[in-house]
Tab-separated table of C-alpha atoms in Angstrom:
chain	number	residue	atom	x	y	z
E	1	UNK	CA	108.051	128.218	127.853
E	2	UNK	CA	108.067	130.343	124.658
E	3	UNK	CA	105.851	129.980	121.877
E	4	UNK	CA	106.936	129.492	118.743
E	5	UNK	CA	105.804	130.782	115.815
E	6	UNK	CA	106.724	129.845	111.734
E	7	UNK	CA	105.612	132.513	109.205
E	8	UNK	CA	106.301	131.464	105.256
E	9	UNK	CA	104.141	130.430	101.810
E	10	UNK	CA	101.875	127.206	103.318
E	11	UNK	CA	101.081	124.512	100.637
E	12	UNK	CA	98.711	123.164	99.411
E	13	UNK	CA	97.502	127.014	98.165
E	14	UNK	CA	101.041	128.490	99.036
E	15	UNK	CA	98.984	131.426	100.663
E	16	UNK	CA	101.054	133.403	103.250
E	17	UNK	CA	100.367	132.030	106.747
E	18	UNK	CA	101.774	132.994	110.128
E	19	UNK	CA	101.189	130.440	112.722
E	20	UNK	CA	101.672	129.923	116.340
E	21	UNK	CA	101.905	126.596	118.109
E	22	UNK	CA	99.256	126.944	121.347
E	23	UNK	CA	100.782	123.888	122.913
E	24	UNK	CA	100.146	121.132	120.698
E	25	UNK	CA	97.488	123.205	118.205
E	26	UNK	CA	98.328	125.729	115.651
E	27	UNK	CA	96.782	129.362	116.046
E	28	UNK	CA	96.879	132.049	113.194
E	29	UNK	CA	95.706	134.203	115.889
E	30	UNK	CA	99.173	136.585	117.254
E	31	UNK	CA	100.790	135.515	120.358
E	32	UNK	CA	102.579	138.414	121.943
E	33	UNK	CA	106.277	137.681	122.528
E	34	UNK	CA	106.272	133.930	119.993
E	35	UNK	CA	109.334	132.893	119.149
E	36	UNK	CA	109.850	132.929	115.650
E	37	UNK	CA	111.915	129.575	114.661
E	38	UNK	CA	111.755	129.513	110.843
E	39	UNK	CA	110.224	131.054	107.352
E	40	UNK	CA	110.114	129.816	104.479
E	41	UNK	CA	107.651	127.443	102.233
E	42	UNK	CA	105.788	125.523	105.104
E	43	UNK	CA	104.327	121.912	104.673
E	44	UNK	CA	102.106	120.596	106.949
E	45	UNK	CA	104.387	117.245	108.825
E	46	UNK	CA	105.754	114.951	106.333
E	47	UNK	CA	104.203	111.306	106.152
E	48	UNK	CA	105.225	108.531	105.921
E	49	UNK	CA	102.905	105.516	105.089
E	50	UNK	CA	104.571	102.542	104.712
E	51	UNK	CA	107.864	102.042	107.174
E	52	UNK	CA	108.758	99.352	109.091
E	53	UNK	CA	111.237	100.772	112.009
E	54	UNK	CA	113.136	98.881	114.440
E	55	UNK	CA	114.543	95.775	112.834
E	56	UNK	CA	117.855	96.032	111.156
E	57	UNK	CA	117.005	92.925	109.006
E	58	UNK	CA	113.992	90.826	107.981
E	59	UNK	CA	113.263	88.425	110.795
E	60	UNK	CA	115.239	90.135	113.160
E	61	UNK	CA	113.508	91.088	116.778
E	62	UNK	CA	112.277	94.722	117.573
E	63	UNK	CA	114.981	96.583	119.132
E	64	UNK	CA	114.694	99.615	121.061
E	65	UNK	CA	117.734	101.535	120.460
E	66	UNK	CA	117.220	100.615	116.494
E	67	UNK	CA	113.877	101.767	116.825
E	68	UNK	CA	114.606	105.298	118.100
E	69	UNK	CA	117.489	105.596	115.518
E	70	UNK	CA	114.707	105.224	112.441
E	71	UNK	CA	112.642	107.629	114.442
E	72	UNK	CA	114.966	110.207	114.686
E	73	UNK	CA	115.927	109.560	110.830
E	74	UNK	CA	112.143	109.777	110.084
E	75	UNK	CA	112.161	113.254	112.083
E	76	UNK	CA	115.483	114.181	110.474
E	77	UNK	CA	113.764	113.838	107.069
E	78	UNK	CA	110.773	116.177	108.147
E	79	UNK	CA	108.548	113.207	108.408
E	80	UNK	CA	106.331	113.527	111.597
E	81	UNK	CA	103.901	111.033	110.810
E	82	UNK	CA	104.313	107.343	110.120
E	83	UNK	CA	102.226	104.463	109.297
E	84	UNK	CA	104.078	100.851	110.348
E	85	UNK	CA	101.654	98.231	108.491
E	86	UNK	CA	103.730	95.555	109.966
E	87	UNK	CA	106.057	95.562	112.854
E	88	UNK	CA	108.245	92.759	113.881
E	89	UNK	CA	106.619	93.153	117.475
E	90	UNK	CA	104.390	95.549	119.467
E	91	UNK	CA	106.011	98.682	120.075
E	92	UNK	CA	107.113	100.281	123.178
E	93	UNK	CA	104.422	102.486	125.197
E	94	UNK	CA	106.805	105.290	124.337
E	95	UNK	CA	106.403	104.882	120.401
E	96	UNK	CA	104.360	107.800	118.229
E	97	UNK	CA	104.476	110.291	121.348
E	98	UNK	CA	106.894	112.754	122.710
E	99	UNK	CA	109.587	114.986	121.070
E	100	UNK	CA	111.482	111.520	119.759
E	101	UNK	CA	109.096	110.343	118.256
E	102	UNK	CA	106.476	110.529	114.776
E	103	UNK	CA	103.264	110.277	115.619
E	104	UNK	CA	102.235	106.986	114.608
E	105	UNK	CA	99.622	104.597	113.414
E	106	UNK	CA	100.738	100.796	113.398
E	107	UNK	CA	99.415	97.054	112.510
E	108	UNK	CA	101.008	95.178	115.175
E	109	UNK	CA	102.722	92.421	114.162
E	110	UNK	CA	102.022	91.024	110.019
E	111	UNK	CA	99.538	88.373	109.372
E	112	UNK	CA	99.625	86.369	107.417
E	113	UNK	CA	99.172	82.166	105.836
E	114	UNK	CA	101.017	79.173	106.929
E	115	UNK	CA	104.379	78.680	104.893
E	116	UNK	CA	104.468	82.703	103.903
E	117	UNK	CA	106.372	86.014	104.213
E	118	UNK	CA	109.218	86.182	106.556
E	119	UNK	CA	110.974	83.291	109.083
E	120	UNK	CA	110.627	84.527	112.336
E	121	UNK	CA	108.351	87.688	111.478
E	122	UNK	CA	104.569	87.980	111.740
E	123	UNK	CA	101.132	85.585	112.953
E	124	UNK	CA	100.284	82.886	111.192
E	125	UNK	CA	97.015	81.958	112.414
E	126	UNK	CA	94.962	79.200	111.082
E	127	UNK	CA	92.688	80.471	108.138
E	128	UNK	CA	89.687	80.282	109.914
E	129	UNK	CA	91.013	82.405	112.576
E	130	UNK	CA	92.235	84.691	110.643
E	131	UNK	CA	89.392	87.249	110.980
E	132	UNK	CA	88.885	87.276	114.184
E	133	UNK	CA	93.061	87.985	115.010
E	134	UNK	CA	93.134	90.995	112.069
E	135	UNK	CA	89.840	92.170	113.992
E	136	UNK	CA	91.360	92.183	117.273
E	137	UNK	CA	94.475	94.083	116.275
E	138	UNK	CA	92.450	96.569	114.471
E	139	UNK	CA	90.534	97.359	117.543
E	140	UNK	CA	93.916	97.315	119.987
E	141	UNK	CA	95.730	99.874	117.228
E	142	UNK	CA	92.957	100.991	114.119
E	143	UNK	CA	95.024	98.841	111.561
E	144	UNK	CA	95.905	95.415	110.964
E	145	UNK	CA	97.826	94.428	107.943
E	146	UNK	CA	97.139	90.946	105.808
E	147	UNK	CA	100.013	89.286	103.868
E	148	UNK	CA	97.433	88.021	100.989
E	149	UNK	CA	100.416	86.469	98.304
E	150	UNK	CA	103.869	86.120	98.582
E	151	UNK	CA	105.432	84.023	96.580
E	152	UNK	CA	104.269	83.601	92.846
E	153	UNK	CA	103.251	79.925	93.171
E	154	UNK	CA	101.988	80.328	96.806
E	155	UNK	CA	97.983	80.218	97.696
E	156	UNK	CA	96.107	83.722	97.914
E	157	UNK	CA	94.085	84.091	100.609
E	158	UNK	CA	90.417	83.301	99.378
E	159	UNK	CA	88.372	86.233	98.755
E	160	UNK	CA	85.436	85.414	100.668
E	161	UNK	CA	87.799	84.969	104.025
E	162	UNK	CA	89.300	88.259	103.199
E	163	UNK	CA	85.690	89.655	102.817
E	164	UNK	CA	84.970	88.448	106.318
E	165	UNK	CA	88.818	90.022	107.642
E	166	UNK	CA	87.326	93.680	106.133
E	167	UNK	CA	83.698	93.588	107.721
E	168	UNK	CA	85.686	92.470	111.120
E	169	UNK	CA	87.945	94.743	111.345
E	170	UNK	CA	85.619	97.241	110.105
E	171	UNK	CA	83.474	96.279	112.711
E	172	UNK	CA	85.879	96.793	115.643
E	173	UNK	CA	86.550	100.194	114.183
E	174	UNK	CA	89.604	99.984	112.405
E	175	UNK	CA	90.845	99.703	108.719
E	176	UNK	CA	92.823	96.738	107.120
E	177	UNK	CA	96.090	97.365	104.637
E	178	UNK	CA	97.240	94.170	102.758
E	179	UNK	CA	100.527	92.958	100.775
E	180	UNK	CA	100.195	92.110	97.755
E	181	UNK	CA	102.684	91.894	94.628
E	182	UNK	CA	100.874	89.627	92.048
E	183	UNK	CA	97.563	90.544	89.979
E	184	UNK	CA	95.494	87.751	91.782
E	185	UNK	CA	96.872	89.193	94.915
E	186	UNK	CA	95.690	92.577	93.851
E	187	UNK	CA	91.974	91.557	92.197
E	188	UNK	CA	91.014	89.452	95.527
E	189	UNK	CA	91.815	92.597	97.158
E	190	UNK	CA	89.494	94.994	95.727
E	191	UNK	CA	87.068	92.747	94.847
E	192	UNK	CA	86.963	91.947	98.912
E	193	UNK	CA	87.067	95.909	99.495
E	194	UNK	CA	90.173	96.350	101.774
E	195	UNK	CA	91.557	100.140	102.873
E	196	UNK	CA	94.950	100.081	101.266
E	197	UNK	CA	97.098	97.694	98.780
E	198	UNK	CA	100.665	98.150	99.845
E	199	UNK	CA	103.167	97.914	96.939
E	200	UNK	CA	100.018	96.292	94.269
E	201	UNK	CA	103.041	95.656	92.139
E	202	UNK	CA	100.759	93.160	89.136
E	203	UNK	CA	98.048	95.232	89.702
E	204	UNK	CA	95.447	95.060	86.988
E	205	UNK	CA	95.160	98.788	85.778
E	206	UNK	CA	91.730	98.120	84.946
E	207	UNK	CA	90.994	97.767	88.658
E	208	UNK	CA	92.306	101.487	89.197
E	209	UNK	CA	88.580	103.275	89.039
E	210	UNK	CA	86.935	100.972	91.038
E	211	UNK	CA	89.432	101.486	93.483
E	212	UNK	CA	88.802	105.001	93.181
E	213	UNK	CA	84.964	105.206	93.563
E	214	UNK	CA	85.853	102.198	96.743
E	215	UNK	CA	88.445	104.552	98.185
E	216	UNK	CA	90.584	101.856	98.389
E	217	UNK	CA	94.116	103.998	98.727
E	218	UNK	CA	97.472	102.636	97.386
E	219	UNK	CA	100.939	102.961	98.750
E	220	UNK	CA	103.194	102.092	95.766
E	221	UNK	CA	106.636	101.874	97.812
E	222	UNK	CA	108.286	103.041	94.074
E	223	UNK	CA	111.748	103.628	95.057
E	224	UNK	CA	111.898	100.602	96.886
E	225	UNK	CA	110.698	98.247	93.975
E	226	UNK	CA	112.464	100.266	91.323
E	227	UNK	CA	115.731	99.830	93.595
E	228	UNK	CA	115.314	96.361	93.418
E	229	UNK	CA	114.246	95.953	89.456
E	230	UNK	CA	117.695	97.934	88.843
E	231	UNK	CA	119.689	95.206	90.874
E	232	UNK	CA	117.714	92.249	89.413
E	233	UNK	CA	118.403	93.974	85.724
E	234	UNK	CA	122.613	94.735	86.267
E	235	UNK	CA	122.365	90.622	86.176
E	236	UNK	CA	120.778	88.852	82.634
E	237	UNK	CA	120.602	86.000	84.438
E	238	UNK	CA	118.785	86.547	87.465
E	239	UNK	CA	116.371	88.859	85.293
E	240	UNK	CA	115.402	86.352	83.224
E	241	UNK	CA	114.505	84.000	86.030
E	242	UNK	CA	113.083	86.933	87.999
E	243	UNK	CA	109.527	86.609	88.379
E	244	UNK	CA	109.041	90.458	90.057
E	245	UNK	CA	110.917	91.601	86.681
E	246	UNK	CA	107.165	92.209	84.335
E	247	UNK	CA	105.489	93.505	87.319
E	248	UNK	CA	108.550	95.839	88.884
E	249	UNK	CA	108.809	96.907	85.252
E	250	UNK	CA	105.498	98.715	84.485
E	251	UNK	CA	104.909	99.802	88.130
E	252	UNK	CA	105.967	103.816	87.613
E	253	UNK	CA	103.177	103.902	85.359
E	254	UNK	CA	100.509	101.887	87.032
E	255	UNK	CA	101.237	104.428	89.788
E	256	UNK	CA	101.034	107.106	87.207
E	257	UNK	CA	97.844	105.879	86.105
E	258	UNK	CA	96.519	105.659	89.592
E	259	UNK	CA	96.846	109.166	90.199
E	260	UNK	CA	95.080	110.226	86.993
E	261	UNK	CA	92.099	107.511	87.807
E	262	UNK	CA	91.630	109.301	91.095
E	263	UNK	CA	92.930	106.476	93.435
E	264	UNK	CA	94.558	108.154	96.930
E	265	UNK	CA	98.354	107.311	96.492
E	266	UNK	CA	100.229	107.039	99.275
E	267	UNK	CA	103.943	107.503	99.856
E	268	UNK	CA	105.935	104.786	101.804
E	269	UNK	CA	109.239	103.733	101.623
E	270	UNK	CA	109.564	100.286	103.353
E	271	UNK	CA	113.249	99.849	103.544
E	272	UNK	CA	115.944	100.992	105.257
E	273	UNK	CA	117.889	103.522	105.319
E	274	UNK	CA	115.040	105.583	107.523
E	275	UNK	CA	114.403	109.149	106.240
E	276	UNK	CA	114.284	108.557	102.555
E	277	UNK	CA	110.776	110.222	101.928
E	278	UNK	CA	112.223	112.895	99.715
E	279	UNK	CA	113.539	109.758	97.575
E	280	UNK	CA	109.879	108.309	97.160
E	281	UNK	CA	108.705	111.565	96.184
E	282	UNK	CA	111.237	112.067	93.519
E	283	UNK	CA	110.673	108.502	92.571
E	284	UNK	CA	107.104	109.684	92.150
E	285	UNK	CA	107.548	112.305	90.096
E	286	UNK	CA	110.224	110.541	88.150
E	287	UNK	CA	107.052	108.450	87.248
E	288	UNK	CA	105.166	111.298	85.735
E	289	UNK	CA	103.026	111.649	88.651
E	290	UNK	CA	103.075	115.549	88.731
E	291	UNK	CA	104.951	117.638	91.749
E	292	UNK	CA	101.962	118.986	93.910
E	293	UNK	CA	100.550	115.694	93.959
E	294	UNK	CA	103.643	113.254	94.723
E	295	UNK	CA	104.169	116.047	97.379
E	296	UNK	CA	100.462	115.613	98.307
E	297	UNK	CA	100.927	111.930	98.525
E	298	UNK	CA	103.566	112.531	101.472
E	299	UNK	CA	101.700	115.367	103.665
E	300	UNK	CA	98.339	116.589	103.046
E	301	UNK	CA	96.442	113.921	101.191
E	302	UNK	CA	98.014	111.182	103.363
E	303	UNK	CA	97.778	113.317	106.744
E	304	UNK	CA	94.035	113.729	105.479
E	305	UNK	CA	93.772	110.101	105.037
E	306	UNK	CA	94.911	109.072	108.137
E	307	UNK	CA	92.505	111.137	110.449
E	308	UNK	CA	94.775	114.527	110.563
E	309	UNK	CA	94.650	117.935	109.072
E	310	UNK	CA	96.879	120.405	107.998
E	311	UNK	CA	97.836	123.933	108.561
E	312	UNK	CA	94.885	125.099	109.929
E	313	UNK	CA	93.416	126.382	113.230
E	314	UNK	CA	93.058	124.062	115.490
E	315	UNK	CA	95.142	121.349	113.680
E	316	UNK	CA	98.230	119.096	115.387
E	317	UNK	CA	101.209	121.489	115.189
E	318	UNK	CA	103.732	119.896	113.098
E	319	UNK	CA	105.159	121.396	110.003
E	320	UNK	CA	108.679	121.032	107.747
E	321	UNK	CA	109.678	124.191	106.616
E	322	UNK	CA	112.005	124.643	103.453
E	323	UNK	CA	114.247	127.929	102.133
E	324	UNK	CA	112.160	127.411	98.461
E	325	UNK	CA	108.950	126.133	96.907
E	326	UNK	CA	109.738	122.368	96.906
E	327	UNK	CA	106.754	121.511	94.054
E	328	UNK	CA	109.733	123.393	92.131
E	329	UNK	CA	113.249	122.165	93.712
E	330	UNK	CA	112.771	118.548	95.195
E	331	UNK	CA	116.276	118.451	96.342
E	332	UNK	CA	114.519	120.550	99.331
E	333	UNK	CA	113.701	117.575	100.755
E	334	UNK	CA	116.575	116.689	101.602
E	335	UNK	CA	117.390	119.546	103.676
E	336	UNK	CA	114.570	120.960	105.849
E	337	UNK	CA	115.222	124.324	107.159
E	338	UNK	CA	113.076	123.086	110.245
E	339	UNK	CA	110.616	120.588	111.377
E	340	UNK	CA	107.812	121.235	114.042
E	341	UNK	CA	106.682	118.236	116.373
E	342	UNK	CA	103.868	118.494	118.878
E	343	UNK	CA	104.498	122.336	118.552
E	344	UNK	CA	108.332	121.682	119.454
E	345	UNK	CA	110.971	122.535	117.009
E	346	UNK	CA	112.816	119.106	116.426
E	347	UNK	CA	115.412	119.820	113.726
């Protein structure tokens, strides 16, 4: 089998690099008789955070065949890592490994209270169980993921309990994400020191640098909630009874303001279709959050975040390569030149 080589501007420096895929490593050092595949601007493997594959609506059972269609979506878009912080079942053995596949970190199953989040979807263990269950998953998959509000008038889980959920799952070695979209949601959370708050739509901006100095990370999901604010706002009615309306509102520049306070933004994009990174980053950006970081926020800070490196010796070879600088022409993303899986060429 040949080895294949990409050649091209790498970000984040946009230094020249030529790189070689040694099986599943990349090597700057020259392989005699590589196969050059692409050149161009080369990013190391697009990420993406917050996805929930294999479910074509909420509730629904995992599917197999509707899993490996997101996948290939996911690859399609140059994305070659995913994070699933809630999955409507265990995945397949198969999942986050070969050529048809992301790699992939994943939650399990949601958890969360009694009464909450989605029919037919998730754990609901008692709340004095629900430690020990979120510490149990962590140490079967390194994450579990905590549904700590839903509704507005619905109990948040107390913050000593969600304490005890972070030092156990801490404990077994993993990290713990948690929903929340309301500010008590989103103050019981830091206060109780969790990884990640995924969507922290009500967050309290005052909470943003102590967050920061926690490294407590936050995956916005903004094209997904600004989606829905749009549809809520084409009808006066429904907007005025809408209680996500103040929160969806200001949440481009909470995310904004997370960036400038130093808080590691993620970028996730939660809903289906598959394969709309490129949409979060522009939804990002849209949001004043400048280029290099909403790009950041989808491959090197969030590959960095969750354990892997870039272009570098010695680091997994995946890569998305693009005919122009992308920090300057975000319609790129919607049309990878190629993407590198595992050192395979995938698209």
């Amino acid at each position: 089998m040949s080895v294949l080589r990409i050649r091209g501007f790498a970000l984040p420096e946009g230094e020249p690099v030529d790189l070689y895929a040694d099986g599943d490593r990349w090597t700057s050092d020259p392989v005699p008789g590589a196969e050059l595949v692409a050149e161009g601007w080369i990013l190391p493997g697009l990420v993406d955070a917050h996805t929930h594959p294999g479910a074509e609506a909420p509730g629904d059972p995992l599917d197999d065949g509707i899993l490996r269609s997101d996948l290939r979506a996911h690859l399609e878009s140059g994305v070659t890592l995913i994070r699933s912080p809630g999955l409507a079942d265990d995945p397949p053995d198969w999942f986050g490994h070969g050529d048809q596949s992301p790699r992939a970190f994943h939650a399990g199953p949601w958890i969360a209270q009694h009464g909450q989040f989605m029919p037919g979807w998730g754990r609901r263990p008692d709340p004095a169980e629900l430690p020990a269950v979120a510490a149990e998953q962590a140490a079967r998959t390194g994450w579990a993921k905590i549904v700590i509000d839903w509704k507005p008038d619905d109990q948040v889980i107390p913050v000593a309990l969600l304490r005890e959920a972070v030092t156990r799952v801490h404990a077994a070695g993993g990290r713990l994400a948690v929903h929340t979209q309301h500010t008590a949601g989103g103050a019981v959370a830091v206060e109780a020191g969790v990884d990640t708050i995924e969507h922290g739509m009500g967050l309290d901006p005052q909470l943003l640098p102590p967050m920061a100095e926690r490294g407590i990370a936050l995956t916005p999901t903004l094209a997904a909630i600004s989606s829905s604010l749009a549809t809520i706002l084409a009808d006066p009615e429904r907007a005025r009874r809408s209680w996500a309306v103040p929160g969806a509102s200001v949440h481009a520049a909470l995310t904004a303001a997370a960036v400038e306070a130093g808080v590691t933004v993620l970028a996730g994009t939660d809903s289906r279709p598959h394969g709309a990174i490129g949409g979060e980053i522009r939804a990002l950006v849209a949001a004043g959050v400048p280029a290099h970081d909403a790009i950041a926020a989808a491959s090197w800070t969030a590959r960095s975040y969750l354990g892997l490196p870039g272009l570098a010796d010695g680091a997994p070879a995946d890569a998305v390569v693009y005919d122009a600088d992308p920090r300057t022409d975000l319609t790129q993303f919607d049309k990878p030149r190629a993407v590198v899986l595992r050192g395979k060429r995938v698209l």
